[in-house]
């Protein structure tokens, strides 16, 4: 039994090492981001393959989309980085809450992969639901941002629906919102498919896990909307007449578009993730 329990941590270290090194080489992560990514990834996979799958789906799809249309994004995004390179702060703002949750789940369940079943344990169901909501929000926000900025559609500020420049925090498009919903669904599908291989539960409970997919679709959309609302109100956006781009900090050459200088992008991500995590956690207790 001890040997069996050592297999999953070993797989976690190997997979996390490979992915982190590959991401660093391809400039998806800088050195600090690669180290943080390795630690977070290893914890997720060691705690449960479903959690590792959701994290990897989020990371690979988001990294790929970040590199789509780079030339167009370079002209619009004031903080553009080649390959969308992330540092440790960005890695942790998009994974720290889930990492804490999976550690708590592992502490409560050991190596057993549990189904979503409030009848058996409302606490574990809520914690797993929180992890699902976390990555639906992360994936939804990233897909929405990366694809929305490439849309020919004029963004509208989510609080007033007035047209705004591309790159404005809180600016949304129909294409971006649809992308967020699809991104959430992808996370839900990965959870369900891996869960069918790693969990053991009765047929009716197993079939009920399919409800994760529509719930995840809604969570992806909801997370993106919450992120946009926070961005439009608590995150500054202004147009710099020198750089001819939308920027996130006030200045003598910057004309304010929207928002207050209370939260930066990482803080907005963290708060929206926390809120979506909590909402999905509660929803899972009632649904399952």
Coordinates of C-alpha atoms in Angstrom, one line a residue:
X1 CA 0.0 0.0 0.0
X2 CA 2.8 2.4 0.8
X3 CA 4.4 1.8 -2.6
X4 CA 1.0 2.5 -4.2
X5 CA 0.8 5.8 -2.3
X6 CA 4.2 6.9 -3.5
X7 CA 3.2 6.5 -7.2
X8 CA 1.0 9.6 -7.4
X9 CA 3.5 12.0 -5.7
X10 CA 6.2 10.7 -8.1
X11 CA 3.9 11.3 -11.1
X12 CA 3.1 14.7 -9.7
X13 CA 6.8 15.7 -9.5
X14 CA 7.7 14.3 -12.9
X15 CA 4.8 16.0 -14.7
X16 CA 5.2 19.3 -12.8
X17 CA 8.9 19.4 -13.6
X18 CA 8.3 18.7 -17.3
X19 CA 5.5 21.3 -17.7
X20 CA 7.3 24.0 -15.7
X21 CA 10.6 23.5 -17.6
X22 CA 8.7 23.5 -20.9
X23 CA 6.8 26.7 -20.0
X24 CA 10.0 28.4 -19.0
X25 CA 11.7 27.5 -22.3
X26 CA 8.8 28.7 -24.3
X27 CA 8.6 31.9 -22.3
X28 CA 5.1 31.2 -21.0
X29 CA 6.6 31.6 -17.5
X30 CA 9.6 33.5 -16.2
X31 CA 12.0 31.7 -13.7
X32 CA 10.0 32.7 -10.6
X33 CA 6.7 31.7 -12.4
X34 CA 8.2 28.3 -13.3
X35 CA 9.2 27.6 -9.7
X36 CA 5.8 28.7 -8.4
X37 CA 4.1 26.7 -11.2
X38 CA 6.1 23.6 -10.4
X39 CA 5.1 23.7 -6.7
X40 CA 1.4 24.4 -7.3
X41 CA 1.2 21.8 -10.1
X42 CA 2.9 19.1 -8.0
X43 CA 0.5 19.8 -5.1
X44 CA -2.6 19.6 -7.4
X45 CA -1.6 16.3 -9.1
X46 CA -0.4 14.7 -5.8
X47 CA -3.7 15.5 -4.1
X48 CA -5.8 14.2 -7.0
X49 CA -5.6 13.7 -10.8
X50 CA -8.8 15.6 -11.4
X51 CA -7.4 18.7 -9.8
X52 CA -4.2 18.4 -11.8
X53 CA -6.2 17.9 -15.0
X54 CA -8.2 21.1 -14.4
X55 CA -5.0 23.1 -13.7
X56 CA -3.2 21.7 -16.7
X57 CA -6.2 22.4 -19.0
X58 CA -6.3 26.0 -17.7
X59 CA -2.6 26.4 -18.2
X60 CA -2.2 24.9 -21.6
X61 CA -5.3 26.4 -23.2
X62 CA -4.7 29.9 -21.7
X63 CA -1.0 29.8 -22.7
X64 CA -1.9 28.8 -26.2
X65 CA -4.5 31.5 -26.6
X66 CA -2.2 34.2 -25.1
X67 CA 0.1 33.7 -28.1
X68 CA -2.7 33.9 -30.7
X69 CA -2.8 37.3 -32.5
X70 CA 0.3 38.6 -30.7
X71 CA 0.9 41.3 -33.2
X72 CA -2.6 42.7 -32.8
X73 CA -2.3 42.5 -29.0
X74 CA 1.1 44.2 -29.0
X75 CA -0.6 47.3 -30.5
X76 CA -3.4 47.4 -27.9
X77 CA -2.0 46.0 -24.7
X78 CA 0.3 48.4 -22.8
X79 CA 1.6 45.5 -20.6
X80 CA 2.2 43.1 -23.5
X81 CA 4.9 40.5 -22.9
X82 CA 6.4 38.2 -25.5
X83 CA 4.6 34.8 -25.1
X84 CA 2.5 36.3 -22.4
X85 CA 5.2 35.5 -19.8
X86 CA 3.9 35.2 -16.3
X87 CA 5.8 35.6 -13.0
X88 CA 5.2 34.0 -9.6
X89 CA 2.7 36.7 -8.5
X90 CA 0.5 36.0 -11.5
X91 CA 0.8 32.2 -11.0
X92 CA -0.2 32.4 -7.4
X93 CA -3.0 34.8 -7.9
X94 CA -4.5 32.3 -10.3
X95 CA -3.8 29.1 -8.3
X96 CA -3.1 29.8 -4.6
X97 CA -6.7 29.5 -3.5
X98 CA -7.2 26.2 -5.3
X99 CA -3.9 24.9 -3.9
X100 CA -5.1 25.5 -0.4
X101 CA -8.4 23.8 -1.1
X102 CA -6.8 20.7 -2.6
X103 CA -4.5 20.4 0.4
X104 CA -7.5 20.5 2.7
X105 CA -9.4 18.0 0.6
X106 CA -6.3 15.6 0.6
X107 CA -6.1 16.0 4.4
X108 CA -9.7 15.0 4.8
X109 CA -9.9 12.2 2.2
X110 CA -6.3 10.9 2.1
X111 CA -5.6 9.4 -1.3
X112 CA -9.3 8.6 -2.1
X113 CA -10.8 10.5 -5.0
X114 CA -14.4 11.4 -3.9
X115 CA -17.4 12.1 -6.0
X116 CA -19.5 15.2 -5.5
X117 CA -22.1 13.9 -3.1
X118 CA -23.5 16.1 -0.3
X119 CA -25.4 13.1 1.1
X120 CA -22.0 11.6 2.0
X121 CA -20.1 14.7 2.8
X122 CA -21.3 18.3 2.3
X123 CA -17.9 19.6 3.3
X124 CA -15.9 17.7 0.8
X125 CA -18.5 18.4 -1.9
X126 CA -18.2 22.2 -1.2
X127 CA -14.4 22.1 -1.2
X128 CA -14.3 20.2 -4.6
X129 CA -16.9 22.6 -5.9
X130 CA -14.7 25.5 -4.9
X131 CA -11.8 24.1 -6.9
X132 CA -14.0 23.6 -10.0
X133 CA -15.3 27.2 -9.7
X134 CA -11.7 28.5 -9.2
X135 CA -10.5 27.1 -12.5
X136 CA -13.7 27.9 -14.4
X137 CA -13.2 31.6 -13.4
X138 CA -9.5 31.6 -14.3
X139 CA -10.1 29.9 -17.6
X140 CA -13.2 32.0 -18.4
X141 CA -11.4 35.3 -17.7
X142 CA -8.3 34.4 -19.7
X143 CA -10.3 33.1 -22.7
X144 CA -12.6 36.1 -22.6
X145 CA -9.7 38.6 -22.5
X146 CA -7.4 36.9 -25.1
X147 CA -10.2 36.3 -27.6
X148 CA -12.3 39.3 -26.9
X149 CA -9.4 41.7 -27.7
X150 CA -9.1 40.1 -31.1
X151 CA -12.8 40.6 -31.9
X152 CA -13.8 43.1 -34.5
X153 CA -16.7 44.0 -32.2
X154 CA -16.5 47.3 -30.2
X155 CA -16.1 46.6 -26.5
X156 CA -18.7 48.1 -24.2
X157 CA -18.1 49.0 -20.5
X158 CA -20.1 46.4 -18.5
X159 CA -21.4 49.0 -16.0
X160 CA -22.8 51.5 -18.6
X161 CA -22.7 49.6 -21.9
X162 CA -21.0 52.6 -23.5
X163 CA -18.4 51.9 -26.2
X164 CA -14.8 51.9 -24.9
X165 CA -11.4 51.3 -26.4
X166 CA -10.0 47.8 -26.6
X167 CA -7.9 47.0 -23.5
X168 CA -10.2 48.9 -21.2
X169 CA -10.7 47.1 -17.9
X170 CA -14.4 46.1 -17.7
X171 CA -14.9 46.3 -21.4
X172 CA -16.8 43.2 -22.8
X173 CA -17.9 41.8 -26.1
X174 CA -20.4 39.1 -27.0
X175 CA -17.5 37.0 -28.4
X176 CA -15.5 37.4 -25.1
X177 CA -18.5 36.4 -22.9
X178 CA -19.2 33.3 -25.1
X179 CA -15.5 32.4 -24.9
X180 CA -15.7 32.5 -21.1
X181 CA -18.7 30.2 -21.1
X182 CA -16.9 27.7 -23.3
X183 CA -13.8 27.9 -21.2
X184 CA -15.8 27.0 -18.1
X185 CA -17.4 24.1 -19.9
X186 CA -13.9 22.8 -20.9
X187 CA -12.9 22.7 -17.2
X188 CA -16.0 20.9 -16.3
X189 CA -15.5 18.3 -19.0
X190 CA -12.0 17.6 -17.9
X191 CA -13.1 17.1 -14.3
X192 CA -15.9 14.7 -15.3
X193 CA -13.8 12.7 -17.8
X194 CA -10.9 12.2 -15.4
X195 CA -13.4 11.6 -12.5
X196 CA -15.0 8.6 -14.4
X197 CA -11.5 7.0 -14.3
X198 CA -10.4 7.8 -10.8
X199 CA -13.6 7.8 -8.6
X200 CA -15.8 4.9 -7.4
X201 CA -19.4 5.8 -6.6
X202 CA -22.9 4.4 -7.3
X203 CA -24.3 4.7 -10.8
X204 CA -26.8 7.4 -10.0
X205 CA -24.2 9.6 -8.2
X206 CA -21.7 9.0 -11.1
X207 CA -24.3 10.1 -13.7
X208 CA -25.1 13.2 -11.6
X209 CA -21.5 14.3 -12.0
X210 CA -22.4 15.3 -15.6
X211 CA -24.2 18.3 -14.1
X212 CA -20.7 19.7 -13.4
X213 CA -20.5 20.6 -17.1
X214 CA -23.5 23.1 -17.3
X215 CA -22.5 24.4 -13.8
X216 CA -19.0 25.0 -15.0
X217 CA -20.2 26.8 -18.1
X218 CA -22.2 29.1 -15.9
X219 CA -19.2 29.5 -13.5
X220 CA -16.9 30.5 -16.4
X221 CA -19.3 33.1 -17.6
X222 CA -20.1 34.3 -14.0
X223 CA -16.4 34.6 -13.2
X224 CA -15.7 36.7 -16.3
X225 CA -18.6 39.0 -15.5
X226 CA -17.5 39.5 -11.9
X227 CA -13.9 40.2 -13.1
X228 CA -15.3 42.8 -15.6
X229 CA -17.4 44.5 -12.9
X230 CA -14.4 44.8 -10.6
X231 CA -12.2 46.0 -13.5
X232 CA -14.8 48.6 -14.5
X233 CA -15.2 50.0 -11.0
X234 CA -12.1 49.4 -8.8
X235 CA -9.3 49.2 -11.5
X236 CA -8.2 52.4 -13.2
X237 CA -8.2 52.6 -17.0
X238 CA -7.1 55.6 -19.0
X239 CA -5.9 56.5 -22.5
X240 CA -2.2 57.6 -22.8
X241 CA -1.9 60.2 -25.5
X242 CA 1.9 59.5 -25.8
X243 CA 1.8 55.7 -26.0
X244 CA -1.6 55.8 -27.8
X245 CA -2.7 52.9 -25.7
X246 CA -5.1 52.2 -22.7
X247 CA -3.0 52.0 -19.5
X248 CA -3.7 51.0 -15.9
X249 CA -2.1 53.9 -14.1
X250 CA -3.0 57.7 -13.9
X251 CA -0.5 60.2 -15.3
X252 CA -0.1 63.6 -16.7
X253 CA -0.6 62.3 -20.3
X254 CA -3.4 59.9 -19.3
X255 CA -7.1 60.7 -19.8
X256 CA -9.3 58.6 -17.4
X257 CA -11.8 56.2 -19.0
X258 CA -13.2 54.4 -16.0
X259 CA -12.5 52.9 -12.6
X260 CA -10.7 53.8 -9.4
X261 CA -7.1 53.1 -8.6
X262 CA -7.9 50.6 -5.8
X263 CA -7.1 47.2 -7.3
X264 CA -4.5 46.1 -9.8
X265 CA -5.0 43.3 -12.3
X266 CA -3.7 40.6 -10.0
X267 CA -5.9 41.8 -7.2
X268 CA -9.0 41.9 -9.5
X269 CA -8.2 38.3 -10.5
X270 CA -7.8 37.1 -6.9
X271 CA -11.1 38.7 -5.8
X272 CA -13.1 37.4 -8.8
X273 CA -11.7 33.9 -8.3
X274 CA -12.5 34.0 -4.6
X275 CA -16.1 35.1 -5.3
X276 CA -16.6 32.5 -8.0
X277 CA -15.1 29.8 -5.8
X278 CA -17.5 30.6 -3.0
X279 CA -20.5 30.7 -5.3
X280 CA -19.7 27.4 -7.0
X281 CA -18.9 25.8 -3.7
X282 CA -22.4 26.6 -2.4
X283 CA -24.0 25.6 -5.7
X284 CA -22.4 22.2 -5.6
X285 CA -23.8 21.5 -2.1
X286 CA -27.3 22.2 -3.3
X287 CA -27.0 20.4 -6.6
X288 CA -25.2 17.3 -5.6

